[in-house]
Amino acid sequence: MSNLVYLNGKLVKKEDAKISVFDHGLLYGDGVFEGIRAYNGRVFKLREHLDRLYNSARAITLTIPLKKQEMEIATLETLRANKSKDAYIRLVVTRGVGDLGLDPRKCPKATIFIIVDKITLYPSEFYTKGLELFTVSTRRNMVNSINPCIKSLNYLNNILAKIEATTMGAPEAIMLNKDGYVAECTGDNVFILKHNILITPPTWAGALQGITREAVMDLARTHMKLLVKEDIFTVYDVYTADECFLTGTAAEIIPVVGLDNRKIGNGNPGKITLKLIKEFRELTRSTGVPIY
Ligand code: PMP
């Protein structure tokens, strides 16, 4: 996989897909990106991902030198060039090449690259047995510093939290915001189910507007007739929830059965979670922008 990479308008071999050491994406994490998936020859929620990419770019005053539709075409062409049907797509736009100062005005042109690769999923037992997580001490970025709604290349906040989690032997971390409310995980959104109400933190509390999060809220409302709320909650609410799960493009929906050595519900993946996993699988396999 990933034999051909789209780089600034050209499809080049993986070995030749190189960017300058003066690119501000590399020097300062100045840029935005998306992680997108293709299932069964269709790109899941491609337009929603592109909308988020362009919103992230707008928020950091980064001009993307392609129109949204051209970006869609470039993404589909890269998939076709790699003969991909099921893939993980990494679409990156950096500030581009500049000098060693921070000033983005010195970077005349954004760098764009699209990598098509295979997805590395969590081991399958995580989906059947569920995850046991820990709350970490690294707080999620404040909305008035680097707003977590911006899917930027600056992931050090998440990486520091991930290091804490892996040190404790957990694959993901529950991150709190500066006020101590649950924000999200390092690469996933978080949901709890309590008294048949599905709750996820609002974006203003420090969560990315996850594409999977949106799809799950929609499925829960329309297919499962559940009440869905965006609301702030604490780890106490997670400890005492009936069910908990994470959502993300790579992870899809993954059950959480424990937090900070407290069992969630009966310690097994919840019924509603398992139903949502099934519904989500059907959605990913039956919708999306066709590649061919
Ligand atoms: N939060 C963070 C910090 C993430 O990096 C991701 C992965 N993109 C998510 C949540 C989940 O978002 P999505 O469902 O769009 O992949």
Tab-separated table of C-alpha atoms and ligand atoms in Angstrom:
chain	number	residue	atom	x	y	z
A	1	MET	CA	0.000	0.000	0.000
A	2	SER	CA	0.901	3.658	-0.211
A	3	ASN	CA	3.042	3.264	-3.297
A	4	LEU	CA	2.053	6.612	-4.667
A	5	VAL	CA	1.719	9.773	-2.619
A	6	TYR	CA	0.070	12.981	-3.795
A	7	LEU	CA	2.505	15.826	-3.197
A	8	ASN	CA	1.713	19.356	-4.366
A	9	GLY	CA	-0.225	18.288	-7.439
A	10	LYS	CA	1.879	15.285	-8.452
A	11	LEU	CA	1.687	11.588	-7.702
A	12	VAL	CA	5.154	10.505	-6.629
A	13	LYS	CA	6.635	7.246	-5.349
A	14	LYS	CA	6.652	6.858	-1.570
A	15	GLU	CA	10.486	7.075	-1.531
A	16	ASP	CA	10.337	10.370	-3.424
A	17	ALA	CA	7.626	11.956	-1.274
A	18	LYS	CA	9.885	14.429	0.532
A	19	ILE	CA	9.363	17.906	1.896
A	20	SER	CA	11.768	20.658	2.906
A	21	VAL	CA	13.265	20.897	6.405
A	22	PHE	CA	12.144	24.547	6.210
A	23	ASP	CA	8.473	23.553	5.989
A	24	HIS	CA	6.645	25.128	8.916
A	25	GLY	CA	4.503	22.018	9.299
A	26	LEU	CA	7.677	20.306	10.433
A	27	LEU	CA	9.365	23.228	12.198
A	28	TYR	CA	6.310	24.406	14.171
A	29	GLY	CA	3.421	21.985	13.660
A	30	ASP	CA	1.882	24.799	11.623
A	31	GLY	CA	-0.715	23.091	9.490
A	32	VAL	CA	-3.913	21.066	9.483
A	33	PHE	CA	-4.847	17.525	8.572
A	34	GLU	CA	-7.536	14.890	8.272
A	35	GLY	CA	-7.590	11.138	8.812
A	36	ILE	CA	-10.200	9.663	6.473
A	37	ARG	CA	-11.261	6.111	5.661
A	38	ALA	CA	-12.413	4.287	2.603
A	39	TYR	CA	-14.552	1.189	2.971
A	40	ASN	CA	-15.496	-1.126	0.158
A	41	GLY	CA	-14.653	1.345	-2.615
A	42	ARG	CA	-16.265	4.410	-1.024
A	43	VAL	CA	-14.802	7.238	1.019
A	44	PHE	CA	-16.766	7.558	4.224
A	45	LYS	CA	-17.988	11.109	4.985
A	46	LEU	CA	-15.421	12.609	2.584
A	47	ARG	CA	-17.246	15.940	2.290
A	48	GLU	CA	-17.592	16.263	6.059
A	49	HIS	CA	-13.839	15.673	6.426
A	50	LEU	CA	-13.090	18.259	3.756
A	51	ASP	CA	-15.430	20.762	5.412
A	52	ARG	CA	-13.568	20.270	8.698
A	53	LEU	CA	-10.183	20.575	6.963
A	54	TYR	CA	-11.132	23.872	5.357
A	55	ASN	CA	-12.597	25.142	8.647
A	56	SER	CA	-9.379	24.225	10.483
A	57	ALA	CA	-7.393	26.041	7.780
A	58	ARG	CA	-9.645	29.103	8.046
A	59	ALA	CA	-9.182	29.162	11.811
A	60	ILE	CA	-5.387	29.349	11.438
A	61	THR	CA	-5.547	31.713	8.410
A	62	LEU	CA	-4.036	29.119	6.120
A	63	THR	CA	-4.987	29.472	2.472
A	64	ILE	CA	-5.351	26.089	0.816
A	65	PRO	CA	-4.340	26.493	-2.831
A	66	LEU	CA	-7.021	24.024	-3.992
A	67	LYS	CA	-10.771	24.443	-4.028
A	68	LYS	CA	-12.665	21.918	-1.946
A	69	GLN	CA	-13.816	20.124	-5.068
A	70	GLU	CA	-10.271	19.938	-6.421
A	71	MET	CA	-9.158	18.464	-3.104
A	72	GLU	CA	-11.896	15.852	-3.385
A	73	ILE	CA	-10.693	14.969	-6.902
A	74	ALA	CA	-7.061	14.795	-5.726
A	75	THR	CA	-8.054	12.458	-2.893
A	76	LEU	CA	-10.013	10.152	-5.181
A	77	GLU	CA	-7.215	10.163	-7.794
A	78	THR	CA	-4.674	9.170	-5.157
A	79	LEU	CA	-6.886	6.275	-4.089
A	80	ARG	CA	-7.309	5.163	-7.694
A	81	ALA	CA	-3.564	5.440	-8.358
A	82	ASN	CA	-3.030	3.051	-5.441
A	83	LYS	CA	-5.888	0.759	-6.583
A	84	SER	CA	-7.379	1.119	-3.115
A	85	LYS	CA	-10.820	0.049	-1.978
A	86	ASP	CA	-10.289	-0.087	1.785
A	87	ALA	CA	-7.789	2.418	3.072
A	88	TYR	CA	-6.778	4.994	5.598
A	89	ILE	CA	-6.144	8.373	3.983
A	90	ARG	CA	-3.987	11.043	5.584
A	91	LEU	CA	-4.561	14.454	4.031
A	92	VAL	CA	-2.148	17.136	5.239
A	93	VAL	CA	-1.873	20.841	4.451
A	94	THR	CA	1.086	22.657	6.004
A	95	ARG	CA	1.912	26.358	6.045
A	96	GLY	CA	4.678	25.536	3.571
A	97	VAL	CA	8.307	26.519	3.283
A	98	GLY	CA	9.469	29.650	5.108
A	99	ASP	CA	12.449	30.878	7.075
A	100	LEU	CA	13.400	29.889	10.620
A	101	GLY	CA	11.131	32.516	12.166
A	102	LEU	CA	7.524	31.855	13.145
A	103	ASP	CA	5.940	34.394	10.802
A	104	PRO	CA	3.572	32.522	8.475
A	105	ARG	CA	3.632	35.488	6.039
A	106	LYS	CA	7.089	34.248	5.040
A	107	CYS	CA	5.560	31.002	3.765
A	108	PRO	CA	4.169	31.878	0.337
A	109	LYS	CA	2.600	28.531	-0.524
A	110	ALA	CA	1.000	25.743	1.480
A	111	THR	CA	2.314	22.206	1.081
A	112	ILE	CA	-0.323	19.554	0.358
A	113	PHE	CA	0.162	15.828	0.575
A	114	ILE	CA	-2.162	12.844	0.584
A	115	ILE	CA	-1.013	9.446	1.797
A	116	VAL	CA	-3.088	6.342	1.175
A	117	ASP	CA	-2.232	3.545	3.547
A	118	LYS	CA	-3.617	0.569	5.437
A	119	ILE	CA	-5.287	1.161	8.742
A	120	THR	CA	-3.790	-0.208	11.945
A	121	LEU	CA	-6.753	-1.043	14.123
A	122	TYR	CA	-6.737	-1.788	17.805
A	123	PRO	CA	-6.410	-5.569	18.377
A	124	SER	CA	-9.790	-7.252	17.885
A	125	GLU	CA	-10.063	-8.335	21.558
A	126	PHE	CA	-10.309	-4.647	22.500
A	127	TYR	CA	-13.628	-4.560	20.643
A	128	THR	CA	-14.999	-7.692	22.263
A	129	LYS	CA	-13.622	-7.166	25.782
A	130	GLY	CA	-13.479	-3.357	25.894
A	131	LEU	CA	-10.764	-0.967	27.043
A	132	GLU	CA	-9.663	-0.121	30.560
A	133	LEU	CA	-8.496	3.474	30.619
A	134	PHE	CA	-6.985	6.023	32.957
A	135	THR	CA	-7.541	9.721	33.410
A	136	VAL	CA	-4.245	11.508	32.803
A	137	SER	CA	-2.845	14.684	34.343
A	138	THR	CA	-2.142	16.443	31.021
A	139	ARG	CA	-5.120	18.749	30.408
A	140	ARG	CA	-6.607	19.148	26.939
A	141	ASN	CA	-5.691	22.465	25.308
A	142	MET	CA	-7.904	25.373	26.274
A	143	VAL	CA	-10.325	26.605	23.627
A	144	ASN	CA	-8.613	30.008	23.759
A	145	SER	CA	-5.114	28.597	23.271
A	146	ILE	CA	-5.167	25.945	20.542
A	147	ASN	CA	-8.855	25.213	20.188
A	148	PRO	CA	-9.277	21.411	20.037
A	149	CYS	CA	-11.801	22.017	17.221
A	150	ILE	CA	-8.840	22.846	14.995
A	151	LYS	CA	-7.406	19.593	13.698
A	152	SER	CA	-3.899	20.969	13.593
A	153	LEU	CA	-0.523	19.298	13.159
A	154	ASN	CA	0.325	20.417	16.679
A	155	TYR	CA	-0.437	17.163	18.558
A	156	LEU	CA	2.045	17.439	21.412
A	157	ASN	CA	-0.768	17.975	23.925
A	158	ASN	CA	-2.271	14.634	22.871
A	159	ILE	CA	1.114	12.915	22.671
A	160	LEU	CA	2.001	13.904	26.248
A	161	ALA	CA	-1.321	12.433	27.395
A	162	LYS	CA	-0.714	9.301	25.326
A	163	ILE	CA	2.716	8.849	26.952
A	164	GLU	CA	1.042	8.980	30.377
A	165	ALA	CA	-1.544	6.422	29.298
A	166	THR	CA	0.910	3.970	27.766
A	167	THR	CA	3.145	4.253	30.849
A	168	MET	CA	0.136	3.080	32.852
A	169	GLY	CA	-0.468	0.276	30.355
A	170	ALA	CA	-3.548	1.739	28.685
A	171	PRO	CA	-3.901	2.338	24.925
A	172	GLU	CA	-5.863	5.594	25.320
A	173	ALA	CA	-6.288	8.347	27.906
A	174	ILE	CA	-9.253	10.271	29.215
A	175	MET	CA	-8.256	13.935	29.026
A	176	LEU	CA	-9.939	16.604	31.140
A	177	ASN	CA	-10.235	20.263	30.263
A	178	LYS	CA	-8.820	23.029	32.457
A	179	ASP	CA	-11.978	22.982	34.615
A	180	GLY	CA	-11.748	19.257	35.268
A	181	TYR	CA	-14.564	18.158	32.944
A	182	VAL	CA	-14.043	15.269	30.552
A	183	ALA	CA	-12.967	16.636	27.157
A	184	GLU	CA	-11.966	13.717	24.948
A	185	CYS	CA	-9.209	11.141	24.432
A	186	THR	CA	-5.886	11.627	22.655
A	187	GLY	CA	-7.295	10.545	19.296
A	188	ASP	CA	-10.935	9.712	19.974
A	189	ASN	CA	-14.140	11.267	21.265
A	190	VAL	CA	-15.839	9.866	24.344
A	191	PHE	CA	-19.480	8.971	25.043
A	192	ILE	CA	-21.309	7.734	28.122
A	193	LEU	CA	-24.758	6.205	28.356
A	194	LYS	CA	-26.704	6.954	31.518
A	195	HIS	CA	-30.392	6.136	32.066
A	196	ASN	CA	-30.706	5.567	28.303
A	197	ILE	CA	-29.381	9.026	27.449
A	198	LEU	CA	-26.255	9.186	25.319
A	199	ILE	CA	-23.973	12.020	26.382
A	200	THR	CA	-20.790	13.399	24.827
A	201	PRO	CA	-18.859	16.556	25.792
A	202	PRO	CA	-19.682	19.643	23.696
A	203	THR	CA	-16.907	21.002	21.476
A	204	TRP	CA	-16.643	24.143	23.632
A	205	ALA	CA	-15.563	21.875	26.513
A	206	GLY	CA	-12.499	20.821	24.516
A	207	ALA	CA	-13.577	18.113	22.087
A	208	LEU	CA	-12.907	17.800	18.392
A	209	GLN	CA	-16.088	17.739	16.327
A	210	GLY	CA	-15.364	14.153	15.376
A	211	ILE	CA	-16.846	12.864	12.149
A	212	THR	CA	-17.495	9.492	13.810
A	213	ARG	CA	-18.985	11.339	16.819
A	214	GLU	CA	-21.466	13.096	14.513
A	215	ALA	CA	-22.342	9.868	12.683
A	216	VAL	CA	-22.901	8.033	15.986
A	217	MET	CA	-25.110	10.806	17.393
A	218	ASP	CA	-27.155	10.669	14.212
A	219	LEU	CA	-27.461	6.858	14.251
A	220	ALA	CA	-28.426	6.875	17.931
A	221	ARG	CA	-31.162	9.441	17.309
A	222	THR	CA	-32.582	8.145	14.057
A	223	HIS	CA	-32.007	4.361	14.140
A	224	MET	CA	-32.104	3.685	17.859
A	225	LYS	CA	-34.465	6.430	19.018
A	226	LEU	CA	-32.117	7.331	21.851
A	227	LEU	CA	-31.987	10.699	23.512
A	228	VAL	CA	-28.609	12.258	22.676
A	229	LYS	CA	-27.122	15.207	24.532
A	230	GLU	CA	-23.940	17.232	24.297
A	231	ASP	CA	-23.169	18.078	27.893
A	232	ILE	CA	-20.255	18.445	30.245
A	233	PHE	CA	-19.570	15.663	32.751
A	234	THR	CA	-16.892	14.563	35.187
A	235	VAL	CA	-15.029	11.285	35.691
A	236	TYR	CA	-17.607	10.505	38.418
A	237	ASP	CA	-20.213	10.345	35.661
A	238	VAL	CA	-18.010	7.948	33.716
A	239	TYR	CA	-17.421	5.721	36.781
A	240	THR	CA	-21.179	5.536	37.363
A	241	ALA	CA	-22.289	5.339	33.700
A	242	ASP	CA	-24.159	2.320	32.378
A	243	GLU	CA	-21.949	2.220	29.287
A	244	CYS	CA	-19.010	4.078	27.808
A	245	PHE	CA	-17.331	4.019	24.405
A	246	LEU	CA	-14.919	5.969	22.224
A	247	THR	CA	-15.333	7.037	18.611
A	248	GLY	CA	-12.788	7.899	15.934
A	249	THR	CA	-12.040	7.292	12.278
A	250	ALA	CA	-9.326	4.741	13.057
A	251	ALA	CA	-10.955	3.139	16.122
A	252	GLU	CA	-14.556	3.394	14.816
A	253	ILE	CA	-16.540	2.614	17.997
A	254	ILE	CA	-14.687	0.923	20.825
A	255	PRO	CA	-16.206	-0.060	24.188
A	256	VAL	CA	-14.688	1.201	27.451
A	257	VAL	CA	-15.288	-1.081	30.443
A	258	GLY	CA	-13.149	0.545	33.111
A	259	LEU	CA	-11.692	3.889	34.152
A	260	ASP	CA	-9.090	4.500	36.872
A	261	ASN	CA	-9.606	0.956	38.200
A	262	ARG	CA	-13.399	1.426	38.485
A	263	LYS	CA	-15.611	-0.946	36.544
A	264	ILE	CA	-18.082	0.769	34.199
A	265	GLY	CA	-21.549	-0.862	34.208
A	266	ASN	CA	-21.110	-4.611	34.622
A	267	GLY	CA	-17.539	-4.472	33.293
A	268	ASN	CA	-18.494	-5.751	29.840
A	269	PRO	CA	-19.169	-3.864	26.599
A	270	GLY	CA	-22.696	-2.453	26.848
A	271	LYS	CA	-25.693	-3.599	24.803
A	272	ILE	CA	-26.303	-0.193	23.240
A	273	THR	CA	-22.588	0.129	22.424
A	274	LEU	CA	-22.626	-3.238	20.649
A	275	LYS	CA	-25.763	-2.277	18.710
A	276	LEU	CA	-24.156	1.026	17.683
A	277	ILE	CA	-21.034	-0.829	16.507
A	278	LYS	CA	-23.251	-2.979	14.274
A	279	GLU	CA	-25.213	-0.007	12.917
A	280	PHE	CA	-22.001	1.934	12.294
A	281	ARG	CA	-20.457	-0.991	10.370
A	282	GLU	CA	-23.486	-1.064	8.097
A	283	LEU	CA	-23.282	2.692	7.551
A	284	THR	CA	-19.580	2.625	6.650
A	285	ARG	CA	-20.100	-0.193	4.197
A	286	SER	CA	-23.131	1.253	2.463
A	287	THR	CA	-22.454	4.982	2.188
A	288	GLY	CA	-19.691	7.326	1.034
A	289	VAL	CA	-18.259	8.905	-2.108
A	290	PRO	CA	-17.494	6.217	-4.718
A	291	ILE	CA	-13.805	5.964	-5.705
A	292	TYR	CA	-14.383	4.225	-9.039
B	1	PMP	N1	-10.333	13.719	18.976
B	1	PMP	C1	-9.075	13.805	18.529
B	1	PMP	C2	-8.088	14.584	19.320
B	1	PMP	C3	-8.694	13.167	17.345
B	1	PMP	O1	-7.440	13.257	16.899
B	1	PMP	C4	-9.652	12.401	16.635
B	1	PMP	C5	-9.253	11.674	15.390
B	1	PMP	N2	-9.331	12.491	14.283
B	1	PMP	C6	-10.967	12.334	17.126
B	1	PMP	C7	-11.270	13.006	18.317
B	1	PMP	C8	-12.033	11.575	16.395
B	1	PMP	O2	-12.427	12.280	15.246
B	1	PMP	P1	-12.921	11.553	13.922
B	1	PMP	O3	-14.116	10.752	14.297
B	1	PMP	O4	-13.241	12.657	12.994
B	1	PMP	O5	-11.805	10.706	13.439
